[in-house]
Coordinates of C-alpha atoms (C1' of nucleotides) in Angstrom, one line a residue:
Chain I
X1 CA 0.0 0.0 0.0
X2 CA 1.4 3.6 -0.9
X3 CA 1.3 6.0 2.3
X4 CA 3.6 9.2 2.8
X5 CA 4.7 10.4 6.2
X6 CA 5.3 13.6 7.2
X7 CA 5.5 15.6 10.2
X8 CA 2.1 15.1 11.6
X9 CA 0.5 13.6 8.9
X10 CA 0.0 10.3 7.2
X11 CA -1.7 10.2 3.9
X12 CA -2.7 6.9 2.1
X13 CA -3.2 7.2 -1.6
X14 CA -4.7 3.6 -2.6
X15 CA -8.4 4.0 -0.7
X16 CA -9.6 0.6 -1.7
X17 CA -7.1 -0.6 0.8
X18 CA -7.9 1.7 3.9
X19 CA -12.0 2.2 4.3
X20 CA -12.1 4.7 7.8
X21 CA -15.6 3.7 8.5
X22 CA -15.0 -0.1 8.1
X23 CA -12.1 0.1 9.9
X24 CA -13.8 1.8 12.8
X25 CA -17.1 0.6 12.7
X26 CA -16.5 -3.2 12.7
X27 CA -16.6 -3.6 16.2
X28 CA -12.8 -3.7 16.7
X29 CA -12.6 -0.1 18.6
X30 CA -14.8 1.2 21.2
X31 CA -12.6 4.8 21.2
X32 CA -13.7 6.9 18.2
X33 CA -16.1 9.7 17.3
X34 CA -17.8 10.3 14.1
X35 CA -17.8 14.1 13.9
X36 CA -19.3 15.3 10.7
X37 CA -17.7 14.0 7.7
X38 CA -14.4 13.1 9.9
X39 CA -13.6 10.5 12.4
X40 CA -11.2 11.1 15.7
X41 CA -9.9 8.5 16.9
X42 CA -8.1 7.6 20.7
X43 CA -5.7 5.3 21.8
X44 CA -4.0 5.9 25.4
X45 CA -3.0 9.3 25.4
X46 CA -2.8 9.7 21.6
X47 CA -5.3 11.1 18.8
X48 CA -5.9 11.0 15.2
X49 CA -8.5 13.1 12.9
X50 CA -9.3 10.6 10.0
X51 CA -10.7 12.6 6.6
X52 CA -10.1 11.7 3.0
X53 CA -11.0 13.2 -0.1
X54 CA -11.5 12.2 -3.8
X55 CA -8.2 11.2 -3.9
X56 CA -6.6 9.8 -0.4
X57 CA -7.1 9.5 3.4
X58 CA -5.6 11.7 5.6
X59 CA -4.5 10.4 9.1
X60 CA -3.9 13.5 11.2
X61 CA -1.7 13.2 14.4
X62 CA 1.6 14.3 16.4
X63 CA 2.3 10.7 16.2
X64 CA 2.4 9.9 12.9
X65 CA 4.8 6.6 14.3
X66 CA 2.6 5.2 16.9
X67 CA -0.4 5.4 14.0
X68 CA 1.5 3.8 11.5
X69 CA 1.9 0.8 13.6
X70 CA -1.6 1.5 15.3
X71 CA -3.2 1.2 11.8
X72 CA -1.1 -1.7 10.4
X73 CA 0.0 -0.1 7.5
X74 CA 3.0 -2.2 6.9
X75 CA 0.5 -5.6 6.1
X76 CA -0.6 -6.6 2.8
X77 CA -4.3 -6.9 2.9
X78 CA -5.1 -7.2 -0.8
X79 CA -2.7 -10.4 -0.2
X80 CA -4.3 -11.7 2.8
X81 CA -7.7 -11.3 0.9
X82 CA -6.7 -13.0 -1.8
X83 CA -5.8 -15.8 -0.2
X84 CA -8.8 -16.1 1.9
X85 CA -10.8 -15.9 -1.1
X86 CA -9.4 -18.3 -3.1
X87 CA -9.4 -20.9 -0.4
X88 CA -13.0 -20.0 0.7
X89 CA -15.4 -19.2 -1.7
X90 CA -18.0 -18.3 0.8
X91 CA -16.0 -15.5 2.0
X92 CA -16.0 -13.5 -0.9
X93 CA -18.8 -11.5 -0.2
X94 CA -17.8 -10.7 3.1
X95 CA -14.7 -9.8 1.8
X96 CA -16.2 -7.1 -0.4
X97 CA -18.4 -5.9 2.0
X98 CA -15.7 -5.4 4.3
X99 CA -13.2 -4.3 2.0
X100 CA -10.6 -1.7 3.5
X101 CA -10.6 -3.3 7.2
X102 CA -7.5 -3.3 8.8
X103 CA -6.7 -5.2 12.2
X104 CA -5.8 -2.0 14.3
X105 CA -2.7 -2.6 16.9
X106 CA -4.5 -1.1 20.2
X107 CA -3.1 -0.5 23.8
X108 CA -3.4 -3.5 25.8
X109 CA -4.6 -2.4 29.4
X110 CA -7.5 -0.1 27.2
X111 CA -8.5 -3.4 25.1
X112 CA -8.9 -5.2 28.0
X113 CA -10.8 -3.2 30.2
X114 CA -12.8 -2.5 26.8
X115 CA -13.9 -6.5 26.2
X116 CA -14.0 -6.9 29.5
X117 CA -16.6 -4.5 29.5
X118 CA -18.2 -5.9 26.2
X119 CA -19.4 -9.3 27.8
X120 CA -23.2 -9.6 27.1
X121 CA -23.6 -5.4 26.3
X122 CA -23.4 -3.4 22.9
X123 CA -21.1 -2.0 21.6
X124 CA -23.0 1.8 21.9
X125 CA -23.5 1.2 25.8
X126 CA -19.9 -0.1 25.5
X127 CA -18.2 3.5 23.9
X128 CA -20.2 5.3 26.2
X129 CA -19.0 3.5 29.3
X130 CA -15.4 3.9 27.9
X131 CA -15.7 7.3 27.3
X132 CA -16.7 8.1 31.0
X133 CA -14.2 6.3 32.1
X134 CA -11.6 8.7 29.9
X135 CA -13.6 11.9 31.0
X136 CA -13.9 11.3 34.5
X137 CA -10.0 10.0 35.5
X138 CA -8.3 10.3 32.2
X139 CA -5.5 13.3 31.7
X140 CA -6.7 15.8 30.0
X141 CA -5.2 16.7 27.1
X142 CA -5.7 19.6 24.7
X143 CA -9.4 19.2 23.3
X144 CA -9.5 15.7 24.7
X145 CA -8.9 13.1 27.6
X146 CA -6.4 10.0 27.8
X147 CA -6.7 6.9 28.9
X148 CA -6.8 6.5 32.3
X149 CA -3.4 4.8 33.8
X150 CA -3.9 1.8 35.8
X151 CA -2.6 3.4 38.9
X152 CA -5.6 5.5 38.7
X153 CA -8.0 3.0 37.3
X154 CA -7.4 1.0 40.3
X155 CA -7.8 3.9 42.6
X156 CA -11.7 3.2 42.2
X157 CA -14.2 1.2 43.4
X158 CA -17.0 -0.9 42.5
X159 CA -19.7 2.1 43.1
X160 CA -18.1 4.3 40.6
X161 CA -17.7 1.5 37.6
X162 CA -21.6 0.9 38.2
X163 CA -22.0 4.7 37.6
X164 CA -19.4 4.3 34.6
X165 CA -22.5 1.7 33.6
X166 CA -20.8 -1.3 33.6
X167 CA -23.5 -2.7 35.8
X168 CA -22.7 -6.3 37.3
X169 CA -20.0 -5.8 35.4
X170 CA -18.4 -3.5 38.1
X171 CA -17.3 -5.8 40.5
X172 CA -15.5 -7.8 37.8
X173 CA -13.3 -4.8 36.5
X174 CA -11.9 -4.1 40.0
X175 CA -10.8 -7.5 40.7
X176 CA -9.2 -7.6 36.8
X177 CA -7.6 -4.3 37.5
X178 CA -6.1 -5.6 40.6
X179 CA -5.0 -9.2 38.8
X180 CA -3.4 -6.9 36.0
X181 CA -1.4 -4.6 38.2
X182 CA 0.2 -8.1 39.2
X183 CA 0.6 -9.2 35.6
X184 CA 2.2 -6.4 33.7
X185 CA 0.5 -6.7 30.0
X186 CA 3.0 -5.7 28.6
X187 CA 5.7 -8.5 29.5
X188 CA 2.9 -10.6 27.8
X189 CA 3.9 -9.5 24.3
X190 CA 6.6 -12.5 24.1
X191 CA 4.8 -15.6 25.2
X192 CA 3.4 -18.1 22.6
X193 CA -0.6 -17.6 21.8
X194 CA -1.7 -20.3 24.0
X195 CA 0.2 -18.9 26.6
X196 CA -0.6 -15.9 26.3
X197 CA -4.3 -16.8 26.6
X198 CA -3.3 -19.2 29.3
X199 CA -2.1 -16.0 31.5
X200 CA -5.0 -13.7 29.9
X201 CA -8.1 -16.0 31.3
X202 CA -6.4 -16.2 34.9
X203 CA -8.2 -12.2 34.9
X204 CA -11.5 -11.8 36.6
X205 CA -13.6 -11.1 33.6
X206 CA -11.9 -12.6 30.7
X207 CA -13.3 -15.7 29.4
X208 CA -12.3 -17.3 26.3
X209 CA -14.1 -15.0 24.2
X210 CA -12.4 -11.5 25.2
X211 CA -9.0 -13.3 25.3
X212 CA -9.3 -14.0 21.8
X213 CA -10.2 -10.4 21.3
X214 CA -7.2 -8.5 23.6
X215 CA -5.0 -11.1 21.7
X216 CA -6.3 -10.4 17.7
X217 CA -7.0 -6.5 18.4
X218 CA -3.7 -5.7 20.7
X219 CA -1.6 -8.0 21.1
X220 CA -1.6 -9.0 17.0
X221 CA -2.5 -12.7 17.3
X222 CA -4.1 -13.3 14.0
X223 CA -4.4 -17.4 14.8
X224 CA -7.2 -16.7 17.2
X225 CA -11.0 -17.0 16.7
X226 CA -13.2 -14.8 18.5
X227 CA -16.5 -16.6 18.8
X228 CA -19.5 -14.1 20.0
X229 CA -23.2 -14.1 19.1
X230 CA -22.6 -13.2 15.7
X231 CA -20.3 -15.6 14.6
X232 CA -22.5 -18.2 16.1
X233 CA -25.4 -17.4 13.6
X234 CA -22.9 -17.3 10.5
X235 CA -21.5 -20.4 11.6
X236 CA -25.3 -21.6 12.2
X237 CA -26.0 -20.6 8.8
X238 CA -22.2 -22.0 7.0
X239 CA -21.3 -24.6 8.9
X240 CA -23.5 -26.5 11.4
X241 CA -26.8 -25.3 12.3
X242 CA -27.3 -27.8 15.8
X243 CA -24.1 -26.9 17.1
X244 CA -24.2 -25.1 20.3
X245 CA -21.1 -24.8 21.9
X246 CA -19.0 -22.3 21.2
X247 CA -15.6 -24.0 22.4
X248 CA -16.0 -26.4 20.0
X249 CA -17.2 -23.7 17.0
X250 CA -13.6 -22.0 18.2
X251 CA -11.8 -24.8 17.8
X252 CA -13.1 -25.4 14.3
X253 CA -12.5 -22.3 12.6
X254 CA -9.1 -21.7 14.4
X255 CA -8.8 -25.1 12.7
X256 CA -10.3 -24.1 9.2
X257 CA -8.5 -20.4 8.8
X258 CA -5.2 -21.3 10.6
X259 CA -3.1 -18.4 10.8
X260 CA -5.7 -16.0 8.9
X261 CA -8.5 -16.6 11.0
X262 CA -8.5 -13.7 12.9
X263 CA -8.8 -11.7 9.4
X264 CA -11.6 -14.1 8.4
X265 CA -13.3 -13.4 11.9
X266 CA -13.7 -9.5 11.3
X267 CA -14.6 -9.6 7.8
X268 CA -17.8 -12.7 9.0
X269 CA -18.7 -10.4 12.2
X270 CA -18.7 -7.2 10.9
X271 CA -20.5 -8.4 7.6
X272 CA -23.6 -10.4 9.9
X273 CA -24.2 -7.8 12.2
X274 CA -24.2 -4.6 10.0
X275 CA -25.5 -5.6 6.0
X276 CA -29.3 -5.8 5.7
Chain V
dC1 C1' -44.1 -8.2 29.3
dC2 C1' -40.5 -10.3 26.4
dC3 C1' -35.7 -10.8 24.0
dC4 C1' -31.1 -9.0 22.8
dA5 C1' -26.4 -7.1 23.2
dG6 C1' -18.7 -8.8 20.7
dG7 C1' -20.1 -13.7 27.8
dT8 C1' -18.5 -14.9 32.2
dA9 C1' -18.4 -16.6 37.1
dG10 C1' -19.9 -19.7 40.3
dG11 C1' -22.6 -23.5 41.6
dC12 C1' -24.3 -27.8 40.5
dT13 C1' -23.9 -32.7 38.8
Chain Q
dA1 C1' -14.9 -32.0 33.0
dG2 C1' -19.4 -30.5 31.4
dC3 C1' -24.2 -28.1 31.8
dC4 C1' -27.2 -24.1 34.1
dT5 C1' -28.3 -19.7 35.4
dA6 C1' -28.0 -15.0 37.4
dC7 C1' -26.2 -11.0 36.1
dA8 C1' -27.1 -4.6 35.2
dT9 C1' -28.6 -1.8 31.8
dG10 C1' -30.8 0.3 27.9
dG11 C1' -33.2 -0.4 23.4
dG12 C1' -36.5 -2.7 20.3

DNA sequence: CCCCAGGTAGGCT
DNA sequence: AGCCTACATGGG
């Protein structure tokens, strides 16, 4: 993909490769805003303004590094989408609906605390309850707030993440705060995926479902399967219609897909719950 | 009133 | 090990 960076900007000239609102709206990200014709977008203390024009997207930011990498503009998707294509037929429309998706590389302690967060809600109740979270103990920086550190996250109690609206979520996300302080995410990075997930579901909170997600969306695990309500009708619909347990629909696709089946799982999920 | 939303923890066999 | 169910909250 051709992308020139500057200063504090990062503009993409082949738009078939980099759709903002796909990107952003399938589910991956609970820390955007749609504001007009633009998106800003958050991630830790950092922010991008997303626009484009007839002829390329413009990714404006101070940290035109951390984005690069943030928006994994160094991967080939026209490759990996070949390839899925031509060794699953039934994809190809999901492919095109989705076309332009990129896996985003997101900060760990925010993914977490985001699919933690995620478990049986939607994803609008989700955004606003991570938006609180920023507002009310995040730093604030020019025209908008950072993530909140751990140290400060774990500064609260259970009262004020039910007022955040994480319901019986609450008492959950004080226990994983504690468990990750503990843990350090980051040393995470070098362990092998089913270790990693291993060390992940030890958290209050994070079932095999979410560690799936923390390890696709920031951790860059593409040999995971997320299996959530959504993928359970498609695989209903594609695969087996009486199956109803979801370790053993995990276990199948992880199978089927290999190491593309985290790809496979955004393009499936974002097509069934957005098209028609 | 019901069911659903990017499921999980805890209790039961 | 596997099944069952309660769980806060807001929207359709």
């Amino acid at each position: 993909m051709k992308y020139l960076i500057t200063k504090d900007k990062i503009e993409i000239f082949d738009k078939s490769e980099f759709n903002i609102a796909h990107i952003l709206e399938c589910g991956q990200i609970f820390t955007y805003e749609k504001q007009g014709n633009s998106y800003a977008v958050f991630s830790n203390d950092k922010k991008a303004v997303l626009t484009e024009d007839e002829s390329k997207i413009v990714i404006s930011t101070k940290d035109t590094a951390y984005f690069e990498n943030f928006f994994d503009l160094k991967t080939d998707y026209s490759l990996i989408k070949n390839t899925l294509a031509s060794k699953f037929n039934f994809l190809i429309p999901m492919l095109e609906y989705g076309s332009g998706i990129r896996i985003l590389k997101q900060d760990k302690l925010e993914t977490l605390v985001g699919f933690i967060i995620s478990a049986n809600n939607n994803i609008k109740r989700i955004m606003a309850s991570m938006q609180f979270l920023r507002e009310k103990l995040g730093k604030k920086i020019e025209d908008y707030y950072a993530f909140p550190t751990l140290d400060k996250l774990t500064e609260c109690d259970e009262e004020f993440f039910v007022a955040a609206g994480l319901g019986y979520r609450a008492k959950q996300i004080v226990k994983a705060l504690f468990a990750t302080k503990q843990i350090d995410l980051e040393s995470l990075e070098t362990l092998s995926t089913s270790k990693l997930k291993e060390k992940l579901l030890t958290i209050c909170g994070v079932g095999s479902k979410v560690a799936d997600c923390v390890m696709l969306f920031a951790y860059g695990r593409q040999d995971v399967f997320p299996v959530d309500t959504w993928i359970e009708k498609v695989y209903h619909e594609c695969f087996d219609s009486s199956c109803q347990n979801r370790d053993v629909m995990r276990e199948n696709l992880v199978q089927k897909f290999g190491n593309l089946a985290g790809y496979a799982q955004q393009y499936m999920f974002y097509f069934k719950r957005t098209s028609k």
